[in-house]
PDB file of C-alpha atoms in Angstrom:
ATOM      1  CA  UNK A 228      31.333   2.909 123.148  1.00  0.00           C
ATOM      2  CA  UNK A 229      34.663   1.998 123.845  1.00  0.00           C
ATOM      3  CA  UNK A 230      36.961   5.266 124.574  1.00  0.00           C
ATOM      4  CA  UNK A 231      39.393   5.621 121.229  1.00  0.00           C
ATOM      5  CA  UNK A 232      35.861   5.632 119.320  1.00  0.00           C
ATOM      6  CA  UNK A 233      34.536   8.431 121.593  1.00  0.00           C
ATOM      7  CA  UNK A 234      37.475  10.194 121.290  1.00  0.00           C
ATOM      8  CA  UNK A 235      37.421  10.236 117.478  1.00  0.00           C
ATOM      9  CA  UNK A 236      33.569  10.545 117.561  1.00  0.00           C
ATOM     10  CA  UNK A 237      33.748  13.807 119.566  1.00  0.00           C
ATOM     11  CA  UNK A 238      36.893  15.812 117.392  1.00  0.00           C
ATOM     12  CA  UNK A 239      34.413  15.433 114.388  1.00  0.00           C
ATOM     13  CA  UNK A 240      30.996  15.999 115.914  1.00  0.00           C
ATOM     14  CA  UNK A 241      33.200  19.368 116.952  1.00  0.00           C
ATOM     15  CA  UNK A 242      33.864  19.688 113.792  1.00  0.00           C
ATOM     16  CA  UNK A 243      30.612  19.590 112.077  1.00  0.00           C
ATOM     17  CA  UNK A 244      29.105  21.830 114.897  1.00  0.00           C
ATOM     18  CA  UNK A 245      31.501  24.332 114.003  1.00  0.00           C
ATOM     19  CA  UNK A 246      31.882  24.140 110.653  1.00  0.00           C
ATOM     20  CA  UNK A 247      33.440  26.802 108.528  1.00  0.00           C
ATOM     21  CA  UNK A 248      31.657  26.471 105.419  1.00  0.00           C
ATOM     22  CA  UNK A 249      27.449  27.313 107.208  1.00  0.00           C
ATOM     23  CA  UNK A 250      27.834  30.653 106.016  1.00  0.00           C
ATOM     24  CA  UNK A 251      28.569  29.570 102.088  1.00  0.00           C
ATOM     25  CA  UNK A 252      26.364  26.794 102.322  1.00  0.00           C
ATOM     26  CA  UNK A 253      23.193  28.751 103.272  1.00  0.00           C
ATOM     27  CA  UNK A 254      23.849  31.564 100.593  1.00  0.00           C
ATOM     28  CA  UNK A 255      24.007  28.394  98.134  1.00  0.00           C
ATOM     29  CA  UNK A 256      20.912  26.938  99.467  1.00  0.00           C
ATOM     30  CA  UNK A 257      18.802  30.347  99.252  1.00  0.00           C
ATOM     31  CA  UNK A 258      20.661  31.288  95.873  1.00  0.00           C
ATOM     32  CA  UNK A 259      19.257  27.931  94.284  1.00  0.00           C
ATOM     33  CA  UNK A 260      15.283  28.979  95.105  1.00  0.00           C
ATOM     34  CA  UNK A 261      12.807  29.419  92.476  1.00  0.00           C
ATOM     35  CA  UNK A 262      10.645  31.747  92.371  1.00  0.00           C
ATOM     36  CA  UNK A 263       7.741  31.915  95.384  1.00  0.00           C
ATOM     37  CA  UNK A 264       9.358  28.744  96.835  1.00  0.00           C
ATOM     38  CA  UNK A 265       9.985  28.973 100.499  1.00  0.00           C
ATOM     39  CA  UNK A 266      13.051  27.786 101.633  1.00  0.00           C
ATOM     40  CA  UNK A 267      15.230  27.675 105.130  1.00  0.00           C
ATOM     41  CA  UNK A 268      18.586  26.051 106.117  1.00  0.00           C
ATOM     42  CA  UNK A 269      19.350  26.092 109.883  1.00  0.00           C
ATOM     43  CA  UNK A 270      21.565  28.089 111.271  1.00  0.00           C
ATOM     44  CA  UNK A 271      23.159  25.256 113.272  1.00  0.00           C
ATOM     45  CA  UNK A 272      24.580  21.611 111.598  1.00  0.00           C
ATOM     46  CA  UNK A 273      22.526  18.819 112.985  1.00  0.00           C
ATOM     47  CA  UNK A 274      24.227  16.211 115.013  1.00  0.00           C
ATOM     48  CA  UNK A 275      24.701  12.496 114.020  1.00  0.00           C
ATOM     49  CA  UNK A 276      24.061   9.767 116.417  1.00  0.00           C
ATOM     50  CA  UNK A 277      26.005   6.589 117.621  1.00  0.00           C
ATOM     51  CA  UNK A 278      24.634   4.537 120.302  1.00  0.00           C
ATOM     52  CA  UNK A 279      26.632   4.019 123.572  1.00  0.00           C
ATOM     53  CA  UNK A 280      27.135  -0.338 122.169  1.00  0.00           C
ATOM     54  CA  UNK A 281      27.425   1.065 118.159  1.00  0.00           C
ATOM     55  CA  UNK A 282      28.386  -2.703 116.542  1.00  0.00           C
ATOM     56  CA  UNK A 283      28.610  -1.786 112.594  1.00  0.00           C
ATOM     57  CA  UNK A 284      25.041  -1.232 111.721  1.00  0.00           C
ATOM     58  CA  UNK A 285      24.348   2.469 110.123  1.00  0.00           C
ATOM     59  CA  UNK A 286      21.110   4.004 109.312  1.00  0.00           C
ATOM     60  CA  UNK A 287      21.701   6.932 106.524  1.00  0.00           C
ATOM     61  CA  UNK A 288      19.309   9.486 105.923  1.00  0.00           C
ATOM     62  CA  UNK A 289      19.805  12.427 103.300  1.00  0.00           C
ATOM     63  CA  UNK A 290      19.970  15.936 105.085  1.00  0.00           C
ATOM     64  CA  UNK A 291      17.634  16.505 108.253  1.00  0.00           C
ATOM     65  CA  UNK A 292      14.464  18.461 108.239  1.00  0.00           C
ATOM     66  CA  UNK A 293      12.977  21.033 110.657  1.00  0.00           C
ATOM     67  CA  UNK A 294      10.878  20.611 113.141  1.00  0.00           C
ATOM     68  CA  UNK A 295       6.842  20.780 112.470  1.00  0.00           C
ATOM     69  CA  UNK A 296       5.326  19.790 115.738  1.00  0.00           C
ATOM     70  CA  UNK A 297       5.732  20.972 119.264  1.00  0.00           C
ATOM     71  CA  UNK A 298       7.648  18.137 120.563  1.00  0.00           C
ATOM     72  CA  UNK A 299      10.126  18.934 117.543  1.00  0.00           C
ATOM     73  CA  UNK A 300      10.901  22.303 118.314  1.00  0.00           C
ATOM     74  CA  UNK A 301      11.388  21.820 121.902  1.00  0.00           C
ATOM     75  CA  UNK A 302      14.150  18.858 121.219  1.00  0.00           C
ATOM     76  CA  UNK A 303      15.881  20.546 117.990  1.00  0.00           C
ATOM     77  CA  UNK A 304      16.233  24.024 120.346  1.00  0.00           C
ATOM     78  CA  UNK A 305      18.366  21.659 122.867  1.00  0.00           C
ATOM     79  CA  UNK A 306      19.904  19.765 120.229  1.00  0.00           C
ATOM     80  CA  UNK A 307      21.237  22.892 118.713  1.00  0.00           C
ATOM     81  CA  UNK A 308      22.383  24.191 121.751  1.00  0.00           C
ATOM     82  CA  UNK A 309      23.508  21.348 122.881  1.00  0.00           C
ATOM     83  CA  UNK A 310      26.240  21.579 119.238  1.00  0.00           C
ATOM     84  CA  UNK A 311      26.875  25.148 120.022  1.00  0.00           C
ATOM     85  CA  UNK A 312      28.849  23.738 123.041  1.00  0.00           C
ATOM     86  CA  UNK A 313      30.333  21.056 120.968  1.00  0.00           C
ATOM     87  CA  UNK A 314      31.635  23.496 118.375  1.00  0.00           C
ATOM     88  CA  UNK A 315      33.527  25.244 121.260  1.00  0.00           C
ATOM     89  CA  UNK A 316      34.712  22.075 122.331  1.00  0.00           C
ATOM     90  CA  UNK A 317      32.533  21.125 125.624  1.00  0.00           C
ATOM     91  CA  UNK A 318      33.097  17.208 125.792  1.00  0.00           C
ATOM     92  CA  UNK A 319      30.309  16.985 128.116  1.00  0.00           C
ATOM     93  CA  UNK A 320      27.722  18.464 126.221  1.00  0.00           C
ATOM     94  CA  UNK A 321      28.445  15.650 123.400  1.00  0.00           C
ATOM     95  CA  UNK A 322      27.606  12.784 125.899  1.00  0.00           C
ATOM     96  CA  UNK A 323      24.591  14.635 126.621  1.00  0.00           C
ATOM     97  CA  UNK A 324      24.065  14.909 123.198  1.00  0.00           C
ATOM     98  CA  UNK A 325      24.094  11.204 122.637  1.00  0.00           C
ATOM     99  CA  UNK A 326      22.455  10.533 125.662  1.00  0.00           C
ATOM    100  CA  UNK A 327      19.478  12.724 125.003  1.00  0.00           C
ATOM    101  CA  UNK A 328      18.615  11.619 120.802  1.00  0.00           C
ATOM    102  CA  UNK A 329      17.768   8.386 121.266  1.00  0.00           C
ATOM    103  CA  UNK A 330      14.564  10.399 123.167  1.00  0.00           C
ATOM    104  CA  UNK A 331      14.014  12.556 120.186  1.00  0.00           C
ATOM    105  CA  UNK A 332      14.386  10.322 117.466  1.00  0.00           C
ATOM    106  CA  UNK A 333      11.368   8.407 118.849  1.00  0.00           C
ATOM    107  CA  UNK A 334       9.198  11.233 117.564  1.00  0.00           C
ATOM    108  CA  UNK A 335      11.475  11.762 114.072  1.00  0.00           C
ATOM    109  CA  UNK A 336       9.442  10.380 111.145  1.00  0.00           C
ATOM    110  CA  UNK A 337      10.745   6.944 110.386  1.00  0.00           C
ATOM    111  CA  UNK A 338      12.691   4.101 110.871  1.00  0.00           C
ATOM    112  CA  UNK A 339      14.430   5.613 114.215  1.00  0.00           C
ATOM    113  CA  UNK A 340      11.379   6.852 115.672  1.00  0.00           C
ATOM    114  CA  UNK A 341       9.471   4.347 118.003  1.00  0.00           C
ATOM    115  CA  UNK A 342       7.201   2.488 115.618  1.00  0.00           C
ATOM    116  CA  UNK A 343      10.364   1.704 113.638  1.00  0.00           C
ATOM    117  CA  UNK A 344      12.484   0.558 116.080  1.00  0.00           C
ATOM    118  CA  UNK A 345       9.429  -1.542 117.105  1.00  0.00           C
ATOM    119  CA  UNK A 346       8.532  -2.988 113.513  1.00  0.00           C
ATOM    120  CA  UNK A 347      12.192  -3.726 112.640  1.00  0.00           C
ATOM    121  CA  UNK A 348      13.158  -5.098 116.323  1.00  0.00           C
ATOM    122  CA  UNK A 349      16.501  -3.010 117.326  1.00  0.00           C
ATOM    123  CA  UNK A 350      17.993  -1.536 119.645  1.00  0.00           C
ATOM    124  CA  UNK A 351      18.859   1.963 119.130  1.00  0.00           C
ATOM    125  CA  UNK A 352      21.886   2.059 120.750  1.00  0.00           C
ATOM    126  CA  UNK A 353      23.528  -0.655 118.930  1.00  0.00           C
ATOM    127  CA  UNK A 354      23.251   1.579 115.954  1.00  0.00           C
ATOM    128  CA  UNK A 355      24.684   4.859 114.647  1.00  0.00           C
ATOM    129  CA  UNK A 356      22.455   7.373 112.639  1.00  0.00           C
ATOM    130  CA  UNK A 357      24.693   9.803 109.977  1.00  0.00           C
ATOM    131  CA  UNK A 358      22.828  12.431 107.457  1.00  0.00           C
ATOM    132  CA  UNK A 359      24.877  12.826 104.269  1.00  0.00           C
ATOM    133  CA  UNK A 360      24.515  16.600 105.201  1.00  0.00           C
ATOM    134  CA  UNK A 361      24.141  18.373 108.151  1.00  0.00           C
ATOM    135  CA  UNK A 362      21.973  21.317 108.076  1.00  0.00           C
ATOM    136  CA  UNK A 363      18.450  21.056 108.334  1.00  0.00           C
ATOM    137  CA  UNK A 364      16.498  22.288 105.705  1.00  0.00           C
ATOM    138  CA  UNK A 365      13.061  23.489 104.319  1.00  0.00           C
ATOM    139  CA  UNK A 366      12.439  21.643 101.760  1.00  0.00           C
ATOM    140  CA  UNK A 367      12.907  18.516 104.142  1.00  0.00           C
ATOM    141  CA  UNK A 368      11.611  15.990 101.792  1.00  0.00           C
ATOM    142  CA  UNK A 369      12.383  14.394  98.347  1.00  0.00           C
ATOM    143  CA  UNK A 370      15.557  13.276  96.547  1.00  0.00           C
ATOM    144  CA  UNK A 371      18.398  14.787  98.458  1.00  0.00           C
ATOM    145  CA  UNK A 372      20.485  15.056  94.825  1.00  0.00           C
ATOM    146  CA  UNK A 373      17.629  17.175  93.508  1.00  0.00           C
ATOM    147  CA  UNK A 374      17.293  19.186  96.742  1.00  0.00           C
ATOM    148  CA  UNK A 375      21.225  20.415  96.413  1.00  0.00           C
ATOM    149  CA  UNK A 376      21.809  20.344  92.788  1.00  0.00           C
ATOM    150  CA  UNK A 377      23.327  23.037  91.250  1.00  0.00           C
ATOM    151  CA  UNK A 378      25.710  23.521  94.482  1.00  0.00           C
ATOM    152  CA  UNK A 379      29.094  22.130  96.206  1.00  0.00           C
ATOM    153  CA  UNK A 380      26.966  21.589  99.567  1.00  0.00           C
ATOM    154  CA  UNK A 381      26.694  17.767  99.416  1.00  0.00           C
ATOM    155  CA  UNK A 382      29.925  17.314  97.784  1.00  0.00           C
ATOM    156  CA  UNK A 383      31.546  19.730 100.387  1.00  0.00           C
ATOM    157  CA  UNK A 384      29.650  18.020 103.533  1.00  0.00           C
ATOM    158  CA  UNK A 385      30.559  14.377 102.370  1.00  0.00           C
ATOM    159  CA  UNK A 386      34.587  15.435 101.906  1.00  0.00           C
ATOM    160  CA  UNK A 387      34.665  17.475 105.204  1.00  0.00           C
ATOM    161  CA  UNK A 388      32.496  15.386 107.739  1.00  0.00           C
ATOM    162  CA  UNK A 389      30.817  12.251 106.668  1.00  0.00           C
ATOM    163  CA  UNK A 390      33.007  10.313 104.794  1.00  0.00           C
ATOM    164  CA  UNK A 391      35.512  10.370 107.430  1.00  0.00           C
ATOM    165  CA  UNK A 392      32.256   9.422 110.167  1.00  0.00           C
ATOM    166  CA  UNK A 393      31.733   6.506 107.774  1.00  0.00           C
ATOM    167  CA  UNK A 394      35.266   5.398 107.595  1.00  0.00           C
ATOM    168  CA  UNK A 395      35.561   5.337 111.489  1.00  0.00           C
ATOM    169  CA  UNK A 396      32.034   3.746 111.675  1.00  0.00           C
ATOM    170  CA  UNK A 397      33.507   1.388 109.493  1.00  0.00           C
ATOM    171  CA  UNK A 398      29.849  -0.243 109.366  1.00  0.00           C
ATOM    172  CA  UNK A 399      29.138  -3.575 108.047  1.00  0.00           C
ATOM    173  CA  UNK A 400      25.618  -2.568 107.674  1.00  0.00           C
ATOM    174  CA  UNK A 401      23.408  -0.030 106.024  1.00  0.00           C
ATOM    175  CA  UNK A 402      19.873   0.964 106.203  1.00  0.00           C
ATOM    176  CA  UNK A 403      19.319   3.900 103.768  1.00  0.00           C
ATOM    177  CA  UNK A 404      16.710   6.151 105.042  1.00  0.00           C
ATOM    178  CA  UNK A 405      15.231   6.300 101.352  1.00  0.00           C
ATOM    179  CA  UNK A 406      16.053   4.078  98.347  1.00  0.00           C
ATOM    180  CA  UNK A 407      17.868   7.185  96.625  1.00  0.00           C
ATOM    181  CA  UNK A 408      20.272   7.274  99.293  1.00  0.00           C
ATOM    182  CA  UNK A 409      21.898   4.131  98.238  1.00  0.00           C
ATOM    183  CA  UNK A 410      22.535   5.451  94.383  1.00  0.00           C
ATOM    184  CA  UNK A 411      23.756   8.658  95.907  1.00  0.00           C
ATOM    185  CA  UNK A 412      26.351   7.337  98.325  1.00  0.00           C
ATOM    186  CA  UNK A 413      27.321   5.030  94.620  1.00  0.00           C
ATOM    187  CA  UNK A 414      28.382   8.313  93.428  1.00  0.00           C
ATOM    188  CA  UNK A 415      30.177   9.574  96.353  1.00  0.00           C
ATOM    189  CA  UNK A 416      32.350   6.494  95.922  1.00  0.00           C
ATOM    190  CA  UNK A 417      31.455   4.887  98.765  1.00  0.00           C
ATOM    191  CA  UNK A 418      31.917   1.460  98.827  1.00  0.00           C
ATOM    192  CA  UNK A 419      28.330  -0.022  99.392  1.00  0.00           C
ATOM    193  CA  UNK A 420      28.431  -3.087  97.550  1.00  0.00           C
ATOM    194  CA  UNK A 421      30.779  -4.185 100.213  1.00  0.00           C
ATOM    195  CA  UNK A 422      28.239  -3.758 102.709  1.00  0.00           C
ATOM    196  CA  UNK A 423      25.080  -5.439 103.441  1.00  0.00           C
ATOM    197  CA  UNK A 424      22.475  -2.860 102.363  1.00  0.00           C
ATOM    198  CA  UNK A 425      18.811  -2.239 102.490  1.00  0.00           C
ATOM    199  CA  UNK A 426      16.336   0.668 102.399  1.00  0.00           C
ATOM    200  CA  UNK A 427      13.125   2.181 103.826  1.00  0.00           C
ATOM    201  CA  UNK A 428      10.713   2.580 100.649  1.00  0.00           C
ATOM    202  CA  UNK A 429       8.789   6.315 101.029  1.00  0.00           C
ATOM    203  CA  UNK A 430       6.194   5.003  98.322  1.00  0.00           C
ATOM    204  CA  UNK A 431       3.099   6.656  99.700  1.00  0.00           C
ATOM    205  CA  UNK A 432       0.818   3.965  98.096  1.00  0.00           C
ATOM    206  CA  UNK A 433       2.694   1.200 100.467  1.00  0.00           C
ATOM    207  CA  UNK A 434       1.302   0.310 103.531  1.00  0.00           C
ATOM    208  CA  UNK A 435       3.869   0.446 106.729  1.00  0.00           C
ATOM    209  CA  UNK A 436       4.766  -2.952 106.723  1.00  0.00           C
ATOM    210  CA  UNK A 437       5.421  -2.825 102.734  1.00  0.00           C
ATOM    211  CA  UNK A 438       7.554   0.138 103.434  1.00  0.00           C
ATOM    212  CA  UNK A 439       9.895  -1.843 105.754  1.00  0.00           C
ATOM    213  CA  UNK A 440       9.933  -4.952 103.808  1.00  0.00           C
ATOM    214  CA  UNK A 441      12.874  -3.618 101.536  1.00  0.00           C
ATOM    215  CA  UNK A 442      14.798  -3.010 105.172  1.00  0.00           C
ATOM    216  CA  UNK A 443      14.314  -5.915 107.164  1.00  0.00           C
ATOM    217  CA  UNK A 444      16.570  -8.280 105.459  1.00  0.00           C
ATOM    218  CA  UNK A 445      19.638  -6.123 106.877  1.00  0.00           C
ATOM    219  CA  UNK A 446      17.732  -5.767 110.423  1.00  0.00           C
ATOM    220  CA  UNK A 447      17.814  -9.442 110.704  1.00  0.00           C
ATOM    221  CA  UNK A 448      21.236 -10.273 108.593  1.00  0.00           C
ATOM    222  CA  UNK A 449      23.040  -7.600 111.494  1.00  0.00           C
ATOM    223  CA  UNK A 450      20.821  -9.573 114.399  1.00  0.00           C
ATOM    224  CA  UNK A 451      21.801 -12.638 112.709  1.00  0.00           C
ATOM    225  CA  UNK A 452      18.537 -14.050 112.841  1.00  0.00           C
ATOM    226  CA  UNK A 453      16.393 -15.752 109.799  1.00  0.00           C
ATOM    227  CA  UNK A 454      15.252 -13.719 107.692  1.00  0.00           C
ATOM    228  CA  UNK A 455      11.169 -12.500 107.665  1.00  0.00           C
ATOM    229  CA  UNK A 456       8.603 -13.946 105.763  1.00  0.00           C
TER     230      UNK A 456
END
């Protein structure tokens, strides 16, 4: 990553670590609960990734979730203390930062973890990863729209932090996490039908290589290379 980029990376991964608006966000987030429904927002923003030779492809996801296995909890705990340095402005702890993911990921769910990288042949640090928003939640699943509806939190984390990560990303591909993503960053204004754009379909009655299919057309248009039968 050449240095201007890592300069501008860092001021807004700050930025998001220490962002002002936690506090209103997570009394939004519990305020929109039904009844009986358990609910959780963490108490520190999750960090976006970009790989140390980042060359214009982007994988969105929707918001994170929280950790459910061992291995999870033991690399969100260094993750998040890794952005309480950020927030206070610790350069170092951000190349650590970026150093370290690429590790966790492997175990995340899908797409960045290992069997994606392995099914859709790239290397992870040619690519950036960017949640719409930042906070983990519980809920971690489902349509991201429907999760936040009824408050200013996706609206609020798209203005302050990842519209401007976008626009220095500048990528010239996307790989939406889910299929929703796509029709959500269509109403942020984003300008995705200027980008070459695919998604990772969740349907549970598709096998895993069904489930890529929908995504491999921009693994291979990004690579270059003729596109899979």
């Amino acid at each position: 990553m050449d240095a201007e980029l890592k300069s501008a990376a860092f001021e807004i991964a700050r930025r998001v670590a220490a962002c002002p608006h936690s506090n209103g966000c997570r009394a939004e987030f519990y305020g929109k609960a039904r009844s009986g429904e358990q609910r959780h927002i963490a108490p520190v923003p999750s960090p976006d990734f970009i790989g140390s030779r980042y060359s214009g492809l982007v994988i969105i996801g929707g918001n994170p979730g929280l950790a459910h296995h061992d291995i999870h909890h033991a690399n969100d705990r260094h993750m998040f203390d890794l952005q309480r340095k950020i927030a206070a402005g610790d350069q170092a702890a951000f190349d650590e930062l970026l150093e370290f993911m690429p590790r966790s990921m492997a175990h995340w769910p899908q797409v960045v973890d290992s069997d994606g990288r392995q099914r859709l042949q790239y290397d992870i640090e040619e690519i950036a990863y960017v949640n719409l928003v930042k906070c983990g939640t519980i809920p971690g699943k489902g349509n991201t729209h429907s999760l936040f509806n009824g408050t200013g939190i996706l609206n609020r984390c798209w203005e302050q932090h990842t519209r401007q990560l976008l626009e220095l990303l500048r990528p010239t591909h996307v790989l939406a996490l889910w299929k929703p993503i796509v029709t959500l960053l269509e109403g942020l204004d984003y300008p995705i039908q200027e980008i070459e754009v695919g998604y990772h379909n969740g349907a549970r009655q598709l096998t895993k290589d069904e489930r890529y299919a929908t995504a491999r057309h921009v693994i291979d248009s990004f690579y270059g290379r003729a596109t899979s039968s």
